[in-house]
Amino acid sequence: MRLFGPVLLAMSMGISPAALAQSDAVYTSDLITSWGRAVTPDNAWQSYPRPQLQRKQWRNLNGLWDYAITAPALTRPEKMDGQILVPFPVESRLSRVARKLTPDQRLWYRRSFAVPADWAGQRIMLNFGAVDHAAQVMVNGAMVGGHKGGFDAFSLDITDYLKPGQNELMVQVADPNSAGTQPRGKQSLEPSGIWYTAVSGIWQTVWIEPVPKLHIADVRATADIDRGVVEVDVALSNWAGDTDAVRLTASSGGKLVASTILRGNRHATLMMPNAHLWSPDDPFLYDLKAELISVRDPYAGEQDRDRKAYDARFTLAETRRYAAARPDGATRDSVDTYFAMRKISVGEGPVRGQPVLLLNNRPLFHNGTLDQGWWPDGLLTPPSEEAMKSDLLFLKKAGFNMVRKHIKVEPARYYHDADRLGMMIWQDMPSGGGEDQFVAGTSQGQAVFPSATMADHVDELSRMIGSLRAFPSIVLWVVNNEGWGQFDSATLARYVKGLDPSRLVDANSGWMDVAPGVSDVFDIHTYEDRPHVPARHADRAIVLGEYGGVGLPVQGHLWKPGKSLWSYQVAGGDGDYLTRYRRKMEEVVRQAREHGLSAAVYTQTSDVEDEINGLLTYDRAQAKAKAEELAKIAAPLWQSTP
């Protein structure tokens, strides 16, 4: 048998011809990134996956697992179908499987692992970066727990299910994908045009780590540059006793900036005099260490007091007692994180009567791209952190200071890289709903969902914000995109503001503006040759949430060579492409100067499957215009605002 093109490439990636011949095989193209070619079971996503809450001891479980796709009624597979490379989704080329999972099937994972001997006496946490969509987790045949939601991390305490030596870990996954109403972004079981290949199963890193029974569960640092402080909440895994305390240490370049000791599950204020502010041009970060320690009882000898009374104890006096408390014994738990001193707000701008976006109390135009975060070889999962970071590096070089992360949540390290590179993020909530629940700008009302569906959506929205709020690069939450499954957006926008008042909220990006009193921005989408001007608003900033969309097919870098391509407009060549881009950007500059436009989001960072309107090809091998030329075109944006 002679092998050609995609078949030969697939075999080089570990996919057998038999797998390609199965009726449920997914189209994967012969397009692959340079980083994808370098992926092996030993190097697949080896960085610590939770940079905003990092511990020293951990073990990565990425690599080759056994897998099977079965009917839904089985309690476990009779046999496995082969091996899959975690953390790449089962439909992707890099998974070495490339098979479709239908709503009436179940995907199973299995592997064995051992717990390091020096972890004895601690609780063992099993962590998943993300599993799409509903997961049930078993250890040594016993059900440990589950999770529903395809875009957020979850953890399970598996200590009581472990045995000496090797342990069996099994994960069962169900995913309705585009047949359901759950948040899923642009995934589709029938991909075409602006809808992409469905993604199922484990698609981010899996790892285990040891923690004490009482441990640090969350650290939330919120800067207030006007007061010169950072507010810090440290949440423990359970309630704290009088001798359970947390030591916070903020530092910069190894030098102490601020420190205090507080009772567990309490709030602290750290003074940050003459703080070094974070910005895209100067992305300065402070290190923060949180340590769980024991202290000598600050209330020892006091007889008549209620140890459980929160209101009476949460006083300045208590704060002073714990700050002066003497540590008693070794550190019980320790996590490293970081924060930035920065402020995002809406205020007075250069055009009278039109508020603009402010960073650190100064107008700053947000020049961004619509960033889908898809890859030809890994789909939702970037082939590596280096690959993921390369998009940000290109965009910075091309004159962009923001990306709108479009109805997808990235691995945590993406936001970690954005923090350090100085790239602002507008983070979308992944959209859901069915075809009859997509509303247009002319619709008379929003989508109607069952109460349980709305509750699930709100739950995933709150978990997204909770898991990402530690990253200072995120400056704005986008609640709804173009009416896709849009319901009760004003209520959701208020909810988001309540969860995170430190950031701005875009209630409706494009189409149906039904939250004027809540949304911080008025957002239109305009793909005309010359972008339309948003109507002025006296109480919120005006932005182009999407514009551009100039397509240019690059032969040798297409997802489906010779097949139908999708774009808002198609350039006639390299010169025409740059001319069209320049014309659009000149209009954006004019709107910023004359109308007080605050931001513009160009579609898009890269080609994706059928779409050819990226600044980069889908495999990121070629830019359609030099980054330096794009930066030169964008430069007047920052000359148009003081």
XYZ file of C-alpha atoms in Angstrom:
642
model
C 0.000 0.000 0.000
C 1.400 3.375 -0.982
C 0.791 6.266 1.394
C 0.363 9.868 0.309
C -0.111 13.317 1.855
C -2.361 13.368 4.919
C -2.151 9.605 5.510
C 1.648 9.617 5.619
C 1.674 12.682 7.869
C -0.948 11.137 10.166
C 1.164 7.997 10.595
C 4.161 10.153 11.463
C 2.017 11.681 14.239
C 1.067 8.238 15.604
C -2.368 7.940 13.936
C -2.788 4.537 12.291
C -4.363 4.067 8.816
C -7.004 1.908 10.525
C -8.042 4.841 12.700
C -8.242 7.102 9.659
C -10.483 4.577 7.935
C -13.080 4.529 10.739
C -16.452 6.054 9.928
C -16.121 8.473 12.867
C -12.756 9.836 11.719
C -12.514 13.633 11.954
C -11.117 15.702 9.103
C -7.718 16.940 10.272
C -6.119 18.346 7.102
C -2.394 17.959 6.446
C -1.761 21.365 7.997
C 0.391 21.270 11.109
C 2.408 23.813 13.070
C 6.158 23.631 13.623
C 5.445 23.236 17.349
C 3.008 20.421 16.668
C 5.674 18.483 14.795
C 7.847 18.613 17.914
C 5.211 17.290 20.337
C 5.977 13.947 22.016
C 4.414 12.083 24.956
C 7.344 13.208 27.077
C 7.143 16.943 26.341
C 3.389 17.566 26.026
C 2.568 20.597 28.195
C 5.069 20.146 31.040
C 4.910 23.631 32.649
C 3.179 24.091 35.990
C -0.417 24.687 34.880
C -1.650 27.079 37.607
C 0.825 29.990 37.706
C -1.435 32.183 39.846
C -1.413 29.643 42.723
C 1.807 27.679 42.410
C 3.157 24.974 44.713
C 6.588 23.387 44.534
C 5.525 19.741 44.757
C 3.440 18.332 41.918
C 3.402 15.596 39.287
C 2.280 15.992 35.692
C -0.036 13.244 34.357
C 0.030 14.330 30.711
C 1.190 11.761 28.176
C -0.213 8.578 26.671
C -3.408 7.241 28.247
C -5.651 4.390 27.104
C -8.960 5.483 25.600
C -12.249 4.053 24.351
C -15.449 5.404 22.806
C -18.536 3.446 23.869
C -22.299 3.452 24.147
C -23.588 5.445 27.163
C -24.904 2.560 29.288
C -21.588 0.857 30.062
C -20.197 1.130 33.591
C -16.714 0.722 32.094
C -15.353 -0.399 28.716
C -14.760 -4.099 28.132
C -11.608 -3.150 26.235
C -9.841 0.047 25.275
C -9.608 1.219 21.655
C -6.009 2.422 21.763
C -3.921 5.251 23.171
C -4.540 8.995 23.282
C -2.057 11.776 23.963
C -3.343 13.927 26.833
C -4.015 16.894 26.954
C -5.105 17.080 23.306
C -8.832 16.642 22.520
C -9.904 13.363 20.972
C -10.866 15.025 17.665
C -7.420 16.582 17.153
C -4.458 15.305 15.174
C -2.105 15.707 18.137
C -4.256 13.371 20.265
C -3.231 10.561 17.860
C -6.920 9.580 17.661
C -8.834 12.153 15.540
C -12.264 10.587 16.090
C -15.656 12.238 16.533
C -17.565 11.897 19.800
C -21.331 12.101 19.332
C -23.828 13.182 22.019
C -25.017 9.583 22.470
C -21.514 8.199 23.095
C -19.084 8.245 26.007
C -15.342 8.830 25.907
C -13.235 6.934 28.440
C -9.677 7.581 29.611
C -7.504 5.255 31.679
C -4.000 5.378 33.092
C -2.091 4.253 36.171
C -0.033 6.411 38.490
C 1.879 6.184 41.752
C 2.049 8.769 44.507
C 5.624 9.770 45.478
C 6.643 8.290 48.821
C 7.640 11.660 50.287
C 4.019 12.846 49.977
C 2.913 10.476 52.739
C 0.668 12.016 55.385
C -0.725 14.714 53.078
C -3.948 14.978 51.106
C -3.569 14.220 47.396
C -5.417 16.507 45.006
C -6.178 15.460 41.433
C -6.465 18.514 39.179
C -7.870 18.943 35.670
C -7.191 22.117 33.691
C -10.342 21.590 31.599
C -12.531 18.730 30.373
C -15.267 19.280 27.784
C -18.014 18.806 28.831
C -19.219 16.532 31.675
C -16.657 14.336 33.466
C -16.971 11.509 35.981
C -13.724 10.516 37.724
C -12.949 7.097 39.210
C -9.892 5.960 41.162
C -9.315 2.235 41.661
C -12.881 1.539 40.530
C -14.559 3.908 42.990
C -16.395 7.058 41.970
C -14.548 10.096 43.328
C -16.581 12.935 41.839
C -17.516 14.793 38.703
C -17.625 18.151 36.996
C -19.771 19.816 34.339
C -18.427 22.689 32.241
C -15.857 22.637 29.467
C -13.768 25.723 30.192
C -12.730 25.762 33.852
C -10.380 23.813 36.099
C -11.542 21.506 38.882
C -9.922 19.522 41.673
C -10.812 16.365 43.592
C -9.380 15.031 46.836
C -8.526 11.414 45.986
C -6.621 10.532 49.179
C -9.177 8.090 50.565
C -9.323 6.142 47.293
C -5.598 5.486 46.947
C -3.620 2.339 47.660
C 0.124 1.633 47.874
C 1.906 1.317 44.539
C 0.083 1.794 41.258
C -3.406 3.304 41.159
C -5.908 3.204 38.302
C -7.432 6.492 37.169
C -10.448 6.443 34.827
C -12.379 9.397 33.430
C -15.701 9.159 31.577
C -16.737 12.124 29.412
C -20.052 13.068 27.827
C -20.336 16.017 25.451
C -23.518 17.118 23.653
C -21.515 19.748 21.774
C -23.580 21.700 19.229
C -26.582 19.422 19.806
C -26.915 20.940 23.295
C -27.349 24.407 24.769
C -24.306 24.447 27.078
C -21.514 27.043 26.650
C -19.220 25.777 23.875
C -18.085 28.756 21.790
C -17.606 28.053 18.086
C -17.566 24.269 18.241
C -19.831 22.374 15.845
C -20.462 18.737 14.998
C -20.856 19.949 11.392
C -18.070 22.545 11.034
C -18.105 25.055 8.167
C -17.608 28.775 7.659
C -17.294 30.460 11.067
C -18.035 27.219 12.974
C -15.132 24.957 13.870
C -14.447 21.288 14.574
C -16.070 20.021 17.769
C -13.809 19.377 20.756
C -14.394 16.797 23.498
C -12.682 15.345 26.540
C -9.526 16.340 28.376
C -7.975 19.342 26.657
C -5.777 20.862 29.363
C -3.153 19.506 31.752
C -3.919 16.858 34.394
C -1.771 16.793 37.542
C -1.608 15.712 41.170
C -0.180 17.592 44.138
C 0.047 17.112 47.910
C -1.550 19.571 50.338
C -2.176 19.560 54.095
C -5.736 18.890 55.252
C -6.192 22.613 55.871
C -4.574 24.449 52.980
C -4.686 27.629 50.936
C -7.454 27.373 48.360
C -7.486 30.829 46.797
C -5.615 34.139 46.883
C -7.369 37.195 45.440
C -5.333 40.392 45.126
C -7.062 43.578 43.950
C -5.054 46.740 43.400
C -6.290 50.203 44.315
C -3.788 52.651 42.833
C -5.739 55.697 44.020
C -5.274 54.654 47.653
C -1.854 53.068 47.108
C -2.857 49.664 48.441
C -3.530 46.102 47.334
C -6.481 44.329 48.931
C -5.862 40.610 49.480
C -8.339 37.858 50.362
C -6.905 34.475 51.340
C -9.430 31.632 51.388
C -8.563 28.354 53.107
C -10.016 24.958 52.261
C -12.071 24.934 55.476
C -12.822 27.131 58.483
C -9.856 28.376 60.460
C -9.142 28.176 64.180
C -7.652 30.885 66.345
C -4.108 29.668 65.730
C -4.488 29.238 61.933
C -2.925 32.279 60.287
C -1.635 33.378 56.908
C 1.584 35.293 56.337
C 1.510 37.502 53.224
C 4.721 38.812 51.693
C 4.809 41.162 48.710
C 8.164 41.661 47.049
C 9.835 43.020 43.951
C 13.111 41.705 42.599
C 13.653 39.829 45.852
C 13.218 42.981 47.961
C 10.470 43.140 50.574
C 7.689 45.620 49.781
C 5.004 44.748 52.350
C 4.177 41.937 54.761
C 1.591 41.039 57.363
C 0.084 38.122 59.280
C -3.671 37.676 59.388
C -6.133 35.133 60.668
C -7.118 32.510 58.096
C -10.109 33.323 55.857
C -9.694 37.049 56.424
C -9.055 40.169 54.386
C -5.786 42.092 54.394
C -4.711 45.485 53.104
C -1.076 45.882 52.067
C 0.300 49.387 51.673
C 2.041 49.963 48.324
C 3.663 53.405 48.515
C 5.003 54.820 45.256
C 3.754 51.750 43.422
C 5.191 50.820 40.046
C 2.129 50.681 37.761
C 1.436 47.985 35.146
C 0.794 48.980 31.530
C 1.270 47.425 28.070
C 4.495 49.405 27.684
C 5.709 48.566 31.186
C 4.126 45.305 32.427
C 5.538 45.431 35.940
C 4.485 42.700 38.374
C 4.915 42.217 42.112
C 5.517 38.787 43.625
C 3.204 37.642 46.414
C 3.726 34.672 48.728
C 0.975 33.307 50.964
C 1.984 30.912 53.763
C -0.308 29.018 56.109
C 1.300 29.068 59.546
C 0.402 28.396 63.144
C 0.628 31.216 65.664
C 0.398 31.352 69.399
C -3.228 32.045 70.310
C -3.619 35.850 70.228
C -6.555 35.494 72.654
C -4.899 33.161 75.153
C -6.076 33.878 78.679
C -9.288 35.644 77.665
C -12.206 33.779 79.205
C -15.463 35.414 78.133
C -15.381 35.463 74.382
C -17.233 33.707 71.615
C -14.626 31.988 69.448
C -17.138 31.583 66.625
C -18.445 35.144 66.528
C -17.262 36.631 63.235
C -18.610 40.184 63.400
C -17.184 40.965 66.815
C -13.794 39.498 65.965
C -13.279 40.983 62.498
C -12.055 44.321 63.755
C -8.982 46.498 63.575
C -8.052 45.115 66.976
C -8.016 41.566 65.629
C -5.935 42.658 62.668
C -3.384 44.179 64.997
C -3.313 41.112 67.248
C -2.536 38.752 64.353
C -0.042 41.110 62.720
C 1.889 41.011 65.995
C 1.373 37.285 66.588
C 4.388 35.008 66.947
C 4.626 32.088 64.500
C 4.560 28.693 66.200
C 6.179 25.934 64.142
C 6.999 25.368 60.495
C 5.085 26.647 57.465
C 2.185 24.276 56.764
C 1.350 25.340 53.211
C 2.868 27.849 50.800
C 1.785 29.202 47.422
C 3.415 31.714 45.102
C 1.406 34.181 43.083
C 1.742 37.755 41.833
C -0.241 40.921 41.187
C -0.052 44.194 39.328
C -0.859 47.723 40.395
C -3.176 48.903 37.642
C -6.645 50.407 37.225
C -9.111 50.132 34.360
C -11.974 52.626 34.235
C -14.112 54.912 32.060
C -13.678 58.658 32.281
C -13.213 61.953 30.503
C -11.417 61.867 27.163
C -10.154 64.275 24.515
C -13.553 64.536 22.759
C -15.900 66.571 24.908
C -18.920 64.661 26.183
C -17.683 61.228 25.111
C -16.109 59.109 27.876
C -13.186 56.862 26.983
C -11.359 53.868 28.413
C -8.719 54.818 30.964
C -5.743 52.807 32.141
C -4.264 54.104 35.382
C -6.509 57.180 35.073
C -5.195 58.103 31.623
C -6.823 57.573 28.206
C -5.336 54.627 26.339
C -6.683 53.350 23.038
C -7.196 49.565 22.961
C -5.979 48.297 19.590
C -6.857 44.616 19.534
C -7.574 41.538 17.503
C -10.375 39.016 17.685
C -8.467 35.996 18.912
C -10.120 32.591 18.449
C -7.278 30.557 19.986
C -7.642 27.595 17.593
C -4.889 25.461 16.101
C -4.869 23.092 13.102
C -3.191 20.277 15.033
C -4.504 20.716 18.601
C -7.830 22.510 17.948
C -8.699 24.117 21.331
C -5.369 23.002 22.807
C -2.308 24.906 21.573
C 0.506 22.521 20.626
C 2.710 24.105 23.315
C 3.037 27.159 25.511
C 5.707 28.459 23.146
C 3.192 28.269 20.281
C 0.510 30.012 22.327
C 2.915 32.743 23.372
C 4.053 33.282 19.775
C 0.685 34.817 18.868
C 1.052 37.394 21.625
C 4.611 38.210 20.602
C 3.586 38.750 16.980
C 0.668 40.972 17.956
C 2.826 43.110 20.250
C 5.321 43.565 17.451
C 2.477 44.445 15.043
C 1.260 47.340 17.207
C -1.541 45.702 19.171
C -1.940 46.139 22.916
C -5.105 44.068 23.423
C -6.738 40.836 22.329
C -10.386 39.962 22.626
C -10.307 36.290 23.624
C -13.290 35.215 21.590
C -15.787 32.851 23.238
C -12.998 30.599 24.475
C -11.066 30.346 27.736
C -7.357 29.629 27.342
C -5.056 27.597 29.600
C -3.995 29.678 32.595
C -0.484 30.092 31.274
C -1.809 32.155 28.359
C -2.944 34.878 30.745
C 0.299 34.479 32.698
C 2.211 35.236 29.484
C -0.078 38.180 28.691
C 0.578 39.599 32.176
C 4.316 39.525 31.548
C 4.253 40.691 27.950
C 1.856 43.574 28.592
C -1.124 42.474 26.512
C -4.540 43.560 27.742
C -7.301 40.952 27.467
C -11.006 41.332 26.820
C -12.320 37.964 27.974
C -15.511 36.586 26.415
C -17.866 34.209 28.147
C -18.174 31.196 25.783
C -21.590 31.249 24.150
C -24.189 28.498 24.154
C -27.735 27.981 22.985
C -29.272 26.326 19.953
C -30.029 27.742 16.504
C -33.435 29.066 17.567
C -31.819 30.778 20.585
C -29.541 33.072 18.591
C -31.061 36.552 18.546
C -30.354 39.347 16.065
C -30.096 43.090 16.515
C -33.662 43.434 15.188
C -35.099 40.818 17.552
C -37.917 41.888 19.840
C -36.620 39.931 22.801
C -33.787 37.808 24.141
C -33.520 34.022 24.081
C -35.716 31.877 26.311
C -34.120 28.995 28.243
C -35.253 26.576 30.954
C -34.303 27.679 34.465
C -31.812 24.809 34.825
C -30.005 25.837 31.616
C -29.749 29.448 32.764
C -28.439 28.304 36.160
C -25.750 26.201 34.482
C -24.706 29.162 32.321
C -24.463 31.499 35.308
C -22.501 28.864 37.220
C -19.953 28.544 34.399
C -19.778 32.335 34.084
C -18.981 32.735 37.788
C -16.373 29.952 37.685
C -14.675 31.570 34.689
C -14.408 34.878 36.500
C -13.276 33.205 39.709
C -10.516 31.272 37.981
C -9.240 34.187 35.859
C -9.616 37.237 38.085
C -6.061 36.799 39.425
C -4.616 37.813 36.029
C -4.112 41.604 35.762
C -3.956 41.510 31.948
C -7.721 40.902 31.889
C -9.348 44.331 31.914
C -12.865 43.655 30.607
C -15.455 40.860 30.684
C -17.636 40.307 27.597
C -20.905 38.719 28.747
C -22.613 38.101 25.382
C -21.441 37.930 21.780
C -23.818 38.877 18.951
C -26.909 37.488 20.623
C -25.657 33.895 20.522
C -27.728 32.354 23.298
C -28.158 35.826 24.817
C -30.576 35.969 27.744
C -31.204 38.550 30.448
C -27.937 40.312 29.682
C -28.565 43.292 31.976
C -28.963 40.975 34.969
C -25.853 39.003 33.989
C -23.838 42.217 33.549
C -24.847 43.397 37.028
C -23.911 39.979 38.382
C -20.461 40.170 36.787
C -19.918 43.684 38.155
C -20.810 42.403 41.604
C -18.380 39.493 41.316
C -15.539 41.662 40.057
C -15.986 45.425 40.443
C -12.306 45.971 39.579
C -12.901 45.406 35.849
C -15.160 46.769 33.127
C -18.105 44.885 31.638
C -19.291 44.695 28.028
C -22.832 43.334 28.357
C -23.435 42.868 24.619
C -20.708 42.800 21.995
C -22.529 43.642 18.767
C -26.148 43.418 17.724
C -28.595 43.637 20.619
C -27.831 46.430 23.099
C -30.257 45.877 25.979
C -28.135 46.890 28.986
C -27.338 50.607 28.464
C -27.454 51.411 32.163
C -25.096 48.583 33.104
C -22.578 48.047 30.322
C -19.424 50.156 30.502
C -19.134 50.240 26.705
C -21.379 50.611 23.663
C -20.093 47.968 21.251
C -20.897 47.580 17.545
C -19.656 45.128 14.912
C -18.982 46.586 11.475
C -17.427 44.678 8.583
C -18.017 47.314 5.920
C -15.104 48.519 3.806
C -14.978 51.622 5.998
C -16.092 50.793 9.555
C -19.240 52.518 10.777
C -19.056 55.005 13.638
C -20.720 53.955 16.914
C -23.340 56.368 18.210
C -22.017 58.619 20.953
C -22.939 57.883 24.570
C -22.526 60.290 27.462
C -22.243 57.569 30.100
C -20.061 54.874 28.494
C -17.174 54.382 26.110
C -17.807 53.543 22.441
C -15.916 50.683 20.775
C -15.741 48.601 17.612
C -16.064 45.119 19.124
C -15.370 43.600 15.696
C -14.303 45.040 12.347
C -11.914 44.211 9.522
C -12.107 40.660 8.276
C -9.902 41.101 5.219
C -9.214 37.675 3.736
C -6.176 36.482 1.848
C -5.716 32.792 0.993
C -2.105 31.651 1.170
C -1.508 28.504 -0.839
C 0.188 25.718 1.057
C -1.256 26.988 4.337
C -4.982 26.286 3.879
C -7.119 23.958 6.006
C -9.005 22.598 2.969
C -7.052 23.337 -0.210
C -9.337 23.786 -3.205
C -12.484 23.926 -1.060
C -14.770 26.831 -0.198
C -13.156 29.562 1.885
C -14.814 32.095 4.181
C -14.086 35.782 4.716
C -15.909 39.118 4.950
C -13.921 40.399 1.964
C -11.042 38.966 -0.053
C -7.910 40.853 -1.063
C -6.456 40.465 -4.529
C -2.905 40.000 -3.294
C -0.339 41.140 -0.722
C -0.457 44.777 -1.815
C -4.243 44.922 -1.874
C -4.368 43.239 1.533
C -2.197 45.914 3.129
C -4.120 48.690 1.330
C -7.434 47.425 2.690
C -5.992 47.074 6.183
C -4.536 50.600 6.065
C -7.855 52.066 4.888
C -9.712 50.491 7.793
C -7.108 51.541 10.329
C -7.118 55.127 9.034
C -10.872 55.200 9.657
C -10.341 53.881 13.179
C -7.801 56.638 13.828
C -10.240 59.249 12.493
C -13.004 57.961 14.760
C -10.697 58.045 17.771
C -9.738 61.672 17.084
C -13.119 63.050 16.052
C -15.648 60.886 17.908
C -13.797 59.607 20.974
C -13.657 55.943 19.898
C -11.906 53.984 22.666
C -11.130 50.590 21.129
C -11.201 48.570 17.939
C -10.994 44.783 17.578
C -9.702 43.598 14.197
C -10.871 40.229 12.861
C -8.626 38.317 13.375
C -5.284 36.993 14.707
C -5.038 33.936 12.458
C -6.936 31.975 9.832
C -9.114 29.255 11.385
C -10.249 26.241 9.355
C -12.440 27.687 6.533
C -11.793 31.297 7.601
C -8.986 33.082 5.773
C -9.226 36.533 7.408
C -6.296 36.170 9.794
C -3.180 38.289 10.039
C -1.378 34.932 10.245
C -1.989 31.684 8.410
C -3.676 28.942 10.441
C -0.364 27.121 10.958
C 1.256 30.433 12.040
C 3.966 29.824 9.442
C 3.431 33.048 7.526
C 2.277 36.585 8.285
C 0.215 38.211 5.538
C 1.892 41.541 6.217
C 5.068 42.391 8.065
C 4.530 43.093 11.740
C 6.627 46.260 11.492
C 4.414 47.602 8.695
C 1.248 46.910 10.692
C 2.742 48.677 13.713
C 3.595 51.727 11.599
C -0.002 51.925 10.347
C -1.345 51.715 13.919
C 1.068 54.264 15.427
C -1.222 57.340 14.920
C -3.752 55.779 17.324
C -1.672 56.821 20.286
C -1.024 60.235 18.813
C -4.775 60.845 18.712
C -5.254 60.729 22.484
C -3.183 62.565 25.109
